[in-house]
Coordinates of C-alpha atoms and ligand atoms in Angstrom, one line a residue:
X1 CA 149.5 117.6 118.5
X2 CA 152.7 119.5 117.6
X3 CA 154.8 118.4 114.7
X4 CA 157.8 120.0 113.6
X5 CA 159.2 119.9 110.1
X6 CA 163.3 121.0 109.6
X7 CA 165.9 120.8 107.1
X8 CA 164.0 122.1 104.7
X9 CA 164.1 124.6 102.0
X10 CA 160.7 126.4 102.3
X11 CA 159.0 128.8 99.6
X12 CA 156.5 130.4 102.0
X13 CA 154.6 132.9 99.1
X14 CA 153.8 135.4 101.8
X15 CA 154.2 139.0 101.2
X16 CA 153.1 140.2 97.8
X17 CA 156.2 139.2 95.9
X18 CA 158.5 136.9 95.7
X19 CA 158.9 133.0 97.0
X20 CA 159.4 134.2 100.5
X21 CA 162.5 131.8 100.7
X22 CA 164.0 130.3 103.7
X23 CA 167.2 128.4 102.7
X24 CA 167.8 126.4 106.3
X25 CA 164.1 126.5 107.3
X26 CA 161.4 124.9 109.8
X27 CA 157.9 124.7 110.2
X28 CA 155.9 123.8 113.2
X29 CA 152.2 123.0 113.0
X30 CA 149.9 123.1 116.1
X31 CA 146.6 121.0 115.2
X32 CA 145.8 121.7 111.8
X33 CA 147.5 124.9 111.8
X34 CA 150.4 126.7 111.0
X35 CA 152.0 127.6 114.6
X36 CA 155.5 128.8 113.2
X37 CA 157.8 128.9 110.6
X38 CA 161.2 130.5 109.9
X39 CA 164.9 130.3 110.1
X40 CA 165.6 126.8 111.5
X41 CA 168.5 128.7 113.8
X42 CA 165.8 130.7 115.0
X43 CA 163.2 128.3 116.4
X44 CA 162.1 129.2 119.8
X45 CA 164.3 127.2 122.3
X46 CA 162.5 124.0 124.7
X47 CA 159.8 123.4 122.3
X48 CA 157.5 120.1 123.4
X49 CA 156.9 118.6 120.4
X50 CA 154.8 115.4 119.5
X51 CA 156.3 114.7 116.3
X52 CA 159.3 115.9 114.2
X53 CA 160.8 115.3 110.8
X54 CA 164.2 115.6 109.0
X55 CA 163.4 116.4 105.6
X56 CA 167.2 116.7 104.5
X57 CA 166.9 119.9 102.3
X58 CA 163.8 118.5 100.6
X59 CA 161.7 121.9 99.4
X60 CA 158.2 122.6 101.3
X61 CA 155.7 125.1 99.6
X62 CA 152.3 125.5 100.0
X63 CA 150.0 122.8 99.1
X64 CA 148.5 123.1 95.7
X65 CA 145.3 124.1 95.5
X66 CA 143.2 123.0 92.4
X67 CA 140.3 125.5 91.9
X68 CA 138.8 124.4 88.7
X69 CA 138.1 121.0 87.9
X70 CA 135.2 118.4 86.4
X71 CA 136.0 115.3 88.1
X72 CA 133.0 113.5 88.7
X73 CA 132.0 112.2 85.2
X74 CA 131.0 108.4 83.2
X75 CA 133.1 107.5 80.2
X76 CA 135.8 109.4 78.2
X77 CA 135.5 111.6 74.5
X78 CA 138.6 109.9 73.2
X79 CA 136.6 109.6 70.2
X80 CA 135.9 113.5 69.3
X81 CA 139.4 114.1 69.9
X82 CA 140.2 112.0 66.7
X83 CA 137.1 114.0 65.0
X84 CA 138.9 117.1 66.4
X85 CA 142.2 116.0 65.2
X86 CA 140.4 115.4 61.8
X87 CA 139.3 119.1 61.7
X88 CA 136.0 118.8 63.5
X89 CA 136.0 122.1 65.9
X90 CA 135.0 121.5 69.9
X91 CA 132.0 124.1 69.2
X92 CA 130.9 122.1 65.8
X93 CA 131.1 119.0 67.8
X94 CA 128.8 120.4 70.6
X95 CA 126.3 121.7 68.4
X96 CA 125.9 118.6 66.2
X97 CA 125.0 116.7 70.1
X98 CA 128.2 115.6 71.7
X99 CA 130.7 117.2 73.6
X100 CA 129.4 117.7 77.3
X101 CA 125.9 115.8 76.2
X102 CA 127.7 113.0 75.5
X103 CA 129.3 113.2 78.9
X104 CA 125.4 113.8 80.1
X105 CA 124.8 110.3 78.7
X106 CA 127.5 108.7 80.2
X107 CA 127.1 110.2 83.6
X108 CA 123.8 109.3 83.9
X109 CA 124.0 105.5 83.0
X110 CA 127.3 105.0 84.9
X111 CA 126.1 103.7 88.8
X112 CA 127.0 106.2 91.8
X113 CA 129.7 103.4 92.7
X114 CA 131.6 103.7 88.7
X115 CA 131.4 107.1 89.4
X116 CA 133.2 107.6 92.8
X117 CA 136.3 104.8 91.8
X118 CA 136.7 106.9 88.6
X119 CA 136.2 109.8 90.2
X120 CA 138.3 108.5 93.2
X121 CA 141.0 107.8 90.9
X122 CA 141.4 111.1 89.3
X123 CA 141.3 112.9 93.2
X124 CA 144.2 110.2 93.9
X125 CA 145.9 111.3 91.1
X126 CA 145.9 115.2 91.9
X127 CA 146.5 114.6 95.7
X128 CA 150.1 112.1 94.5
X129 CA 151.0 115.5 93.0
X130 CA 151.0 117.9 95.9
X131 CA 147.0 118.9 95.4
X132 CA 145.9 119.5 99.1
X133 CA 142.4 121.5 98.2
X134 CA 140.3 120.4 95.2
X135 CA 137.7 121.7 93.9
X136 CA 134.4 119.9 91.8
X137 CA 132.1 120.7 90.2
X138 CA 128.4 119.1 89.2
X139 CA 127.5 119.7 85.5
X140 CA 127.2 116.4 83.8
X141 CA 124.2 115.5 85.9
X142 CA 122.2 118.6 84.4
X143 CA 119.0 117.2 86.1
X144 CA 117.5 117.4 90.1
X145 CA 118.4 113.7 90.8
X146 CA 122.0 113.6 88.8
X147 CA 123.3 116.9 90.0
X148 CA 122.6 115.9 93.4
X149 CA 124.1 112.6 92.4
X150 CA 127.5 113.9 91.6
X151 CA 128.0 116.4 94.1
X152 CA 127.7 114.2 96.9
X153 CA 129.8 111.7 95.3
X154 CA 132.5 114.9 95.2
X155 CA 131.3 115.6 99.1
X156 CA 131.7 112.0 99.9
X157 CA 135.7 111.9 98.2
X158 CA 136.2 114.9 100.7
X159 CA 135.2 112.6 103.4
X160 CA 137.1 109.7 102.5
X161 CA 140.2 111.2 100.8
X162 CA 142.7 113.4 103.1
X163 CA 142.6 116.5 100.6
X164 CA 139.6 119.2 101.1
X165 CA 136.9 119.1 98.6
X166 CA 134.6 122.7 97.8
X167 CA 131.7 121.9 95.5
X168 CA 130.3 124.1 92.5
X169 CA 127.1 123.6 91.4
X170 CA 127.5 124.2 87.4
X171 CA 124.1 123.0 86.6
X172 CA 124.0 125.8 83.6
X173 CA 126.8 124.0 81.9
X174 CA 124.5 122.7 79.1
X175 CA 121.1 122.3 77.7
X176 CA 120.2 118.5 78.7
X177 CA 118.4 117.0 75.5
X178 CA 115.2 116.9 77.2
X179 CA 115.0 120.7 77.0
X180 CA 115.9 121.1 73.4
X181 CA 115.4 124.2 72.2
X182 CA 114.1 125.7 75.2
X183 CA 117.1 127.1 77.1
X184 CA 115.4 129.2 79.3
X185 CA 112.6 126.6 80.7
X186 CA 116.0 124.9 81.5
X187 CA 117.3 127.8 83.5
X188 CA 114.5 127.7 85.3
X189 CA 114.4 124.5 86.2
X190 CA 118.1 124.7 87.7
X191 CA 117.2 127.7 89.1
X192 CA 114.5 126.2 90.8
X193 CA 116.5 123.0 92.1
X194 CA 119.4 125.2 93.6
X195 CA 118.1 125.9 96.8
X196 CA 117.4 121.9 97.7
X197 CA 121.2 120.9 96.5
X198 CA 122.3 123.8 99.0
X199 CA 119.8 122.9 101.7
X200 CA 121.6 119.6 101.9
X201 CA 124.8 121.0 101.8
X202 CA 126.4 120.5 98.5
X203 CA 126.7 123.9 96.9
X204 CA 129.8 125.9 98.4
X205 CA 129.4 128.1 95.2
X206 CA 127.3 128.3 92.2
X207 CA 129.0 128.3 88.5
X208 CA 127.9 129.0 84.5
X209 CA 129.3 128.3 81.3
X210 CA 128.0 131.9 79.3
X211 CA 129.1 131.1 75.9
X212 CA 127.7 130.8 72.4
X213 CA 127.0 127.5 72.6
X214 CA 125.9 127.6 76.0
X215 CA 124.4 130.4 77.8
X216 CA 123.8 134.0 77.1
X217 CA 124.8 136.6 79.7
X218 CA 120.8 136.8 80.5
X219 CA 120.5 133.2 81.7
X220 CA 123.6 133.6 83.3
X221 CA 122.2 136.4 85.3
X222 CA 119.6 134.5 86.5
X223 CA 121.2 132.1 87.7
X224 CA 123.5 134.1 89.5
X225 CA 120.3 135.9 90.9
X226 CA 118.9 132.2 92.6
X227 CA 122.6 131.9 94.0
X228 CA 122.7 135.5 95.2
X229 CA 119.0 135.0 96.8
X230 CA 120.9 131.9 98.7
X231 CA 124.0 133.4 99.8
X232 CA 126.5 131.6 97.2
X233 CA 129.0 133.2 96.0
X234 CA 129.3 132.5 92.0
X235 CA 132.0 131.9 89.2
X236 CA 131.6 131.9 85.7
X237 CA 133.0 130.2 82.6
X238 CA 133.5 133.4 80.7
X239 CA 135.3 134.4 77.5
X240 CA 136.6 131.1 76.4
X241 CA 136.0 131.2 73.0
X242 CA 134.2 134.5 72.7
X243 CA 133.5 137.5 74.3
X244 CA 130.3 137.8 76.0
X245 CA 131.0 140.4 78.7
X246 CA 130.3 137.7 80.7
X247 CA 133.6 138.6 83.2
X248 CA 131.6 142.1 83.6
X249 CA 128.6 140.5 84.4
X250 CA 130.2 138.1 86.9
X251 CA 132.2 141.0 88.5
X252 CA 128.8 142.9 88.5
X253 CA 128.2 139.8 91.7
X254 CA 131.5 140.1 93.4
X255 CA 132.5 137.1 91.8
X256 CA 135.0 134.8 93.0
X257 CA 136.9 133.8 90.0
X258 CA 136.7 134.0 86.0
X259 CA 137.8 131.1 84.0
X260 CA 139.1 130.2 81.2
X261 CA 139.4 134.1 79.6
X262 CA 141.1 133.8 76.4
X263 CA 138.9 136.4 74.3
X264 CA 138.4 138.8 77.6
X265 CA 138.6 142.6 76.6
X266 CA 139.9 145.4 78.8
X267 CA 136.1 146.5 80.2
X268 CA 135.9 142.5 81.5
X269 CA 139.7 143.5 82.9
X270 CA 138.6 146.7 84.7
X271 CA 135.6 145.3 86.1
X272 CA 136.9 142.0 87.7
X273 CA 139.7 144.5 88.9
X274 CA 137.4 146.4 90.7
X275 CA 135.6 143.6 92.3
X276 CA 138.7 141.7 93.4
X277 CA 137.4 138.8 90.5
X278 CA 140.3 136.1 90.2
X279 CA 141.3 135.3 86.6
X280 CA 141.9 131.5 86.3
X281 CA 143.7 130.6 83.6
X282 CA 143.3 127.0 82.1
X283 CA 146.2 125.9 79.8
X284 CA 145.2 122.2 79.4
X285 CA 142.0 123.2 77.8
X286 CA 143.7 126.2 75.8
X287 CA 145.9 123.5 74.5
X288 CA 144.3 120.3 74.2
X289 CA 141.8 122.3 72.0
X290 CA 144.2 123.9 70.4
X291 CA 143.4 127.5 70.9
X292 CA 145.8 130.2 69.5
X293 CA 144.6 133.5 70.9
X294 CA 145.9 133.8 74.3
X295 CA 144.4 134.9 77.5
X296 CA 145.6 138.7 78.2
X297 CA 148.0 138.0 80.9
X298 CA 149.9 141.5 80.7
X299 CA 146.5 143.7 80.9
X300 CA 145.2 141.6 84.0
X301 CA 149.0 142.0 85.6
X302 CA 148.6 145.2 85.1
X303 CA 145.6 146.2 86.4
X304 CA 146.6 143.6 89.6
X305 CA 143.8 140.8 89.4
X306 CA 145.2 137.9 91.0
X307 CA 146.0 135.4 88.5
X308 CA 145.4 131.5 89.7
X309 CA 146.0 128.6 87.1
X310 CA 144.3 124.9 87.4
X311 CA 143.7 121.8 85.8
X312 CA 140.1 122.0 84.9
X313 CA 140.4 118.3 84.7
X314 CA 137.5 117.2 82.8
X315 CA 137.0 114.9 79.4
X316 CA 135.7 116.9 76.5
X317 CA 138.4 119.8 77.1
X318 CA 141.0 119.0 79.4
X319 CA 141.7 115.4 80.1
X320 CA 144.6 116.0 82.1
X321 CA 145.8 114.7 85.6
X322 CA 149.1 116.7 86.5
X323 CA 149.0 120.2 88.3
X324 CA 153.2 120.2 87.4
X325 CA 152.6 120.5 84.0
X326 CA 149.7 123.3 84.3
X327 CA 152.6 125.2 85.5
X328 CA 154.8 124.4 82.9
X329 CA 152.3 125.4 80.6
X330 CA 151.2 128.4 82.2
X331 CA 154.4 129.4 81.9
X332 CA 155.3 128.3 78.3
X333 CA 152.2 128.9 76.6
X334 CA 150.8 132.1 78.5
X335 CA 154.3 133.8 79.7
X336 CA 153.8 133.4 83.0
X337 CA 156.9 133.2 85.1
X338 CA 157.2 130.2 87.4
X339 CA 156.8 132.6 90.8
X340 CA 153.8 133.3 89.4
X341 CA 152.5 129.8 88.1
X342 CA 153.2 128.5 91.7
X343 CA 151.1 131.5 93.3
X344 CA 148.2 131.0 91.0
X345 CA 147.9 126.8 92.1
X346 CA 148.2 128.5 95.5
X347 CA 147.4 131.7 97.2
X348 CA 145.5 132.3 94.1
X349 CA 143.7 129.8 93.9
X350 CA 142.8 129.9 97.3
X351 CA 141.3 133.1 96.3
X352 CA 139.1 131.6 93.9
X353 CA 137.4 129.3 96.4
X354 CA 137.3 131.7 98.7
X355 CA 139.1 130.6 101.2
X356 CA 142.2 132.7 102.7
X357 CA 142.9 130.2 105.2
X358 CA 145.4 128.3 102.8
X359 CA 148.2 128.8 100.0
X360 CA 150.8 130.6 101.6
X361 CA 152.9 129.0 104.6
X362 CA 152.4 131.7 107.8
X363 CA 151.6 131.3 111.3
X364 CA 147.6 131.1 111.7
X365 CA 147.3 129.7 108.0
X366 CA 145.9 125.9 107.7
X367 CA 149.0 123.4 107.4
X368 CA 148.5 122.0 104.1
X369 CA 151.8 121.8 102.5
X370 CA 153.6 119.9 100.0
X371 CA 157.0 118.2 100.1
X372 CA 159.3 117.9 97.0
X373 CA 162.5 116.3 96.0
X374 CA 164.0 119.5 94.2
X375 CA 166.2 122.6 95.2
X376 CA 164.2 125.1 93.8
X377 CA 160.7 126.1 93.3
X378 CA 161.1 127.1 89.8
X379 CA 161.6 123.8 89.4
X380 CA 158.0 123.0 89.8
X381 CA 157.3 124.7 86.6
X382 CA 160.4 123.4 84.5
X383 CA 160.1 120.1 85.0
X384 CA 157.3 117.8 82.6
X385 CA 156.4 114.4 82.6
X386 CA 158.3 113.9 86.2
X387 CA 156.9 113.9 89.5
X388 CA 159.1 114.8 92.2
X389 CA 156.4 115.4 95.4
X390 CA 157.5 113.3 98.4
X391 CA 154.5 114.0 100.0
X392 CA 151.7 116.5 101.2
X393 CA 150.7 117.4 105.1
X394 CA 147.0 118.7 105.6
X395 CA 145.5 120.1 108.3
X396 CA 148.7 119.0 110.3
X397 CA 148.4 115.1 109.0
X398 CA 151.2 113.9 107.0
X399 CA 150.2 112.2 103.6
X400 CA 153.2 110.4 102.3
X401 CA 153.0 108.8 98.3
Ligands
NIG1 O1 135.8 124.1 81.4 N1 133.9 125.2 79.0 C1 133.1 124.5 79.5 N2 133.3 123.4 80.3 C2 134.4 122.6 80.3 C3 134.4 121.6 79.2 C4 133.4 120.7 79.3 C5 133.4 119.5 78.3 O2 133.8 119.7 77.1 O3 133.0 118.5 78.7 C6 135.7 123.4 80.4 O4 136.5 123.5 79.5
FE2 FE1 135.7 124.1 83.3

């Protein structure tokens, strides 16, 4: 199946800088790939095509790719956002036995079919706004059965929903109550589960949340020890509100991304430089918990570790639906310019799942793209509160809202 795409204005994010613009451009997708794209005037002459569509000047980048989110989760934490709002902190909350436990709770009394239309919902939500690769992850199950439970309800939206799903097993996200006190046991435990959830094939990567109110950088390790033993490539919730080294400990295994990163130092910066870590920055959760030290944008620019940015949708932290206004924040609240916002919900964060099959628009690469009714890119990061995708195409198949 060949479908061609012209009249557009394309923002291809090939080559290192730049939007790789194409004022009068075309694309051309063969299957679910990327067969050409270029200068409309210069498509190849006598092309056979199945399909082809006028998109009267409408701009085409690359799809976004969301590579940090929590979506599969039972009830909300409305609740401790008035307590926060009150002057409750998020790690005060935590400790006194809310914050993700109370999202534990939920998850586990909500039934698998509450939990795939919420979770359904939210996926709807992200796709309606140019998301073309989602990621999930487990976390609120914290238990053999419920972790299981959630990430096939994130493998079955892949199924159903057009947009491609990659699952992260973030069983070290918590202590579940019925390990009070003993941390560890409960790192061995999900240590010990890991390699059924991956036998099954829901693990594409293995995550932990290293943190004082989590876990220390020696759980972490072992956890990224059963993954390693497995083959998974790991991520790690590091820095967010302290500095644990964790970054240094997750570039120690090759790790794909860091996340979050606000309190990282410059021996986290040198060491995720080395081993090609991606930094992904998280601005709904910086602001919704209303953080003030930043992440340390011009250090990691300048020691060249890619920078992605995502929603890391999920209810105690980041309640948040729209990938747009991640890059407006990005932009406004950690100085990133909009070239950059755009690359870090794209090739970036393509980088993060690992998977450079996706986020830039080149012959070769997968045809997931998305469709927008402005003239310029760097509109996608000025805008808030307004919605201007037409439309996504992935894997070739056009998605129209
Ligand atoms: O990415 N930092 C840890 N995990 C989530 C928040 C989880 C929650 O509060 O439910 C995050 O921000
Ligand atoms: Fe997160």
């Amino acid at each position: 199946m060949k479908t061609l795409w012209r009249r557009a204005r394309i923002a291809t994010l090939a080559g290192e800088a730049g939007w790789g613009w194409i004022e009068r451009g075309a694309l051309m997708a063969d299957g679910e790939a990327i067969a050409w794209v270029g200068a409309e005037a210069d498509l190849p002459r006598g092309l056979v095509l199945d399909a082809e569509h006028d998109l009267d000047g409408a701009l085409v980048t690359p799809g976004l790719i969301d590579c940090h989110t929590h979506l599969v989760y039972g009830g909300h934490r409305a609740r401790e956002f008035e307590l926060r709002l009150q002057g409750a902190s998020y790690e005060e909350i935590a400790r006194a036995g809310g914050g993700i436990r109370s999202t534990v709770a939920a998850t586990r009394a909500a039934s698998d079919e509450a939990l795939l239309a919420t979770a359904r919902e939210r996926a709807l939500a992200l796709l309606g706004e140019g998301v073309t690769t989602l990621e999930i992850k487990s976390g609120y199950g914290l238990s053999a059965e419920h972790e299981a439970r959630c990430l096939r309800i994130a493998r079955r939206l892949g199924r159903e929903l057009p947009l491609a799903v990659r699952t992260t097993c973030l069983s070290a996200h918590a202590v579940p109550p019925e390990y009070e006190g003993r941390a560890d046991d409960y790192i061995d435990a999900a240590c010990a589960w890991l390699p059924s959830l991956h036998a099954e094939g829901l693990v594409d990567a293995v995550d932990a949340f290293c943190e004082r109110i989590a876990f220390t950088p020696a759980q972490t390790r072992r956890v990224f020890d059963a993954a390693k033993t497995l083959g998974l490539p790991v991520k790690l919730h590091a820095e967010q509100l302290s500095d644990q080294g964790g970054a240094a400990l997750a570039a120690e295994y090759g790790a794909l991304s860091c996340d979050h990163l606000e309190f990282l130092g410059d021996a986290g910066i040198a060491a995720m430089a080395r081993a090609g870590t991606v930094a992904v920055l998280l601005p709904g959760a910086f602001y919704f918990l209303r953080e003030t030290k930043r992440p340390p944008v011009d250090a990691l620019r300048a020691a060249r570790v890619p920078i992605a940015v995502a929603t890391d949708h999920n209810p105690g932290s980041s309640p948040v639906l729209s990938p747009l206004l991640m890059l407006n924040m990005a932009c406004t609240l950690f100085h990133l310019t909009p070239e950059e916002a755009l690359r870090g919900m794209t090739l970036h964060g393509a980088l993060a799942l690992g998977l450079p099959d996706r986020g830039t628009l080149a012959p070769g690469q997968r045809a997931d793209l998305a469709v927008w009714g402005v003239e310029h890119p760097n509109e996608l990061a000025y805008w808030f509160g307004r919605n201007p995708c037409r439309g996504t195409v992935i894997a070739g198949r056009e998605c129209v809202r």
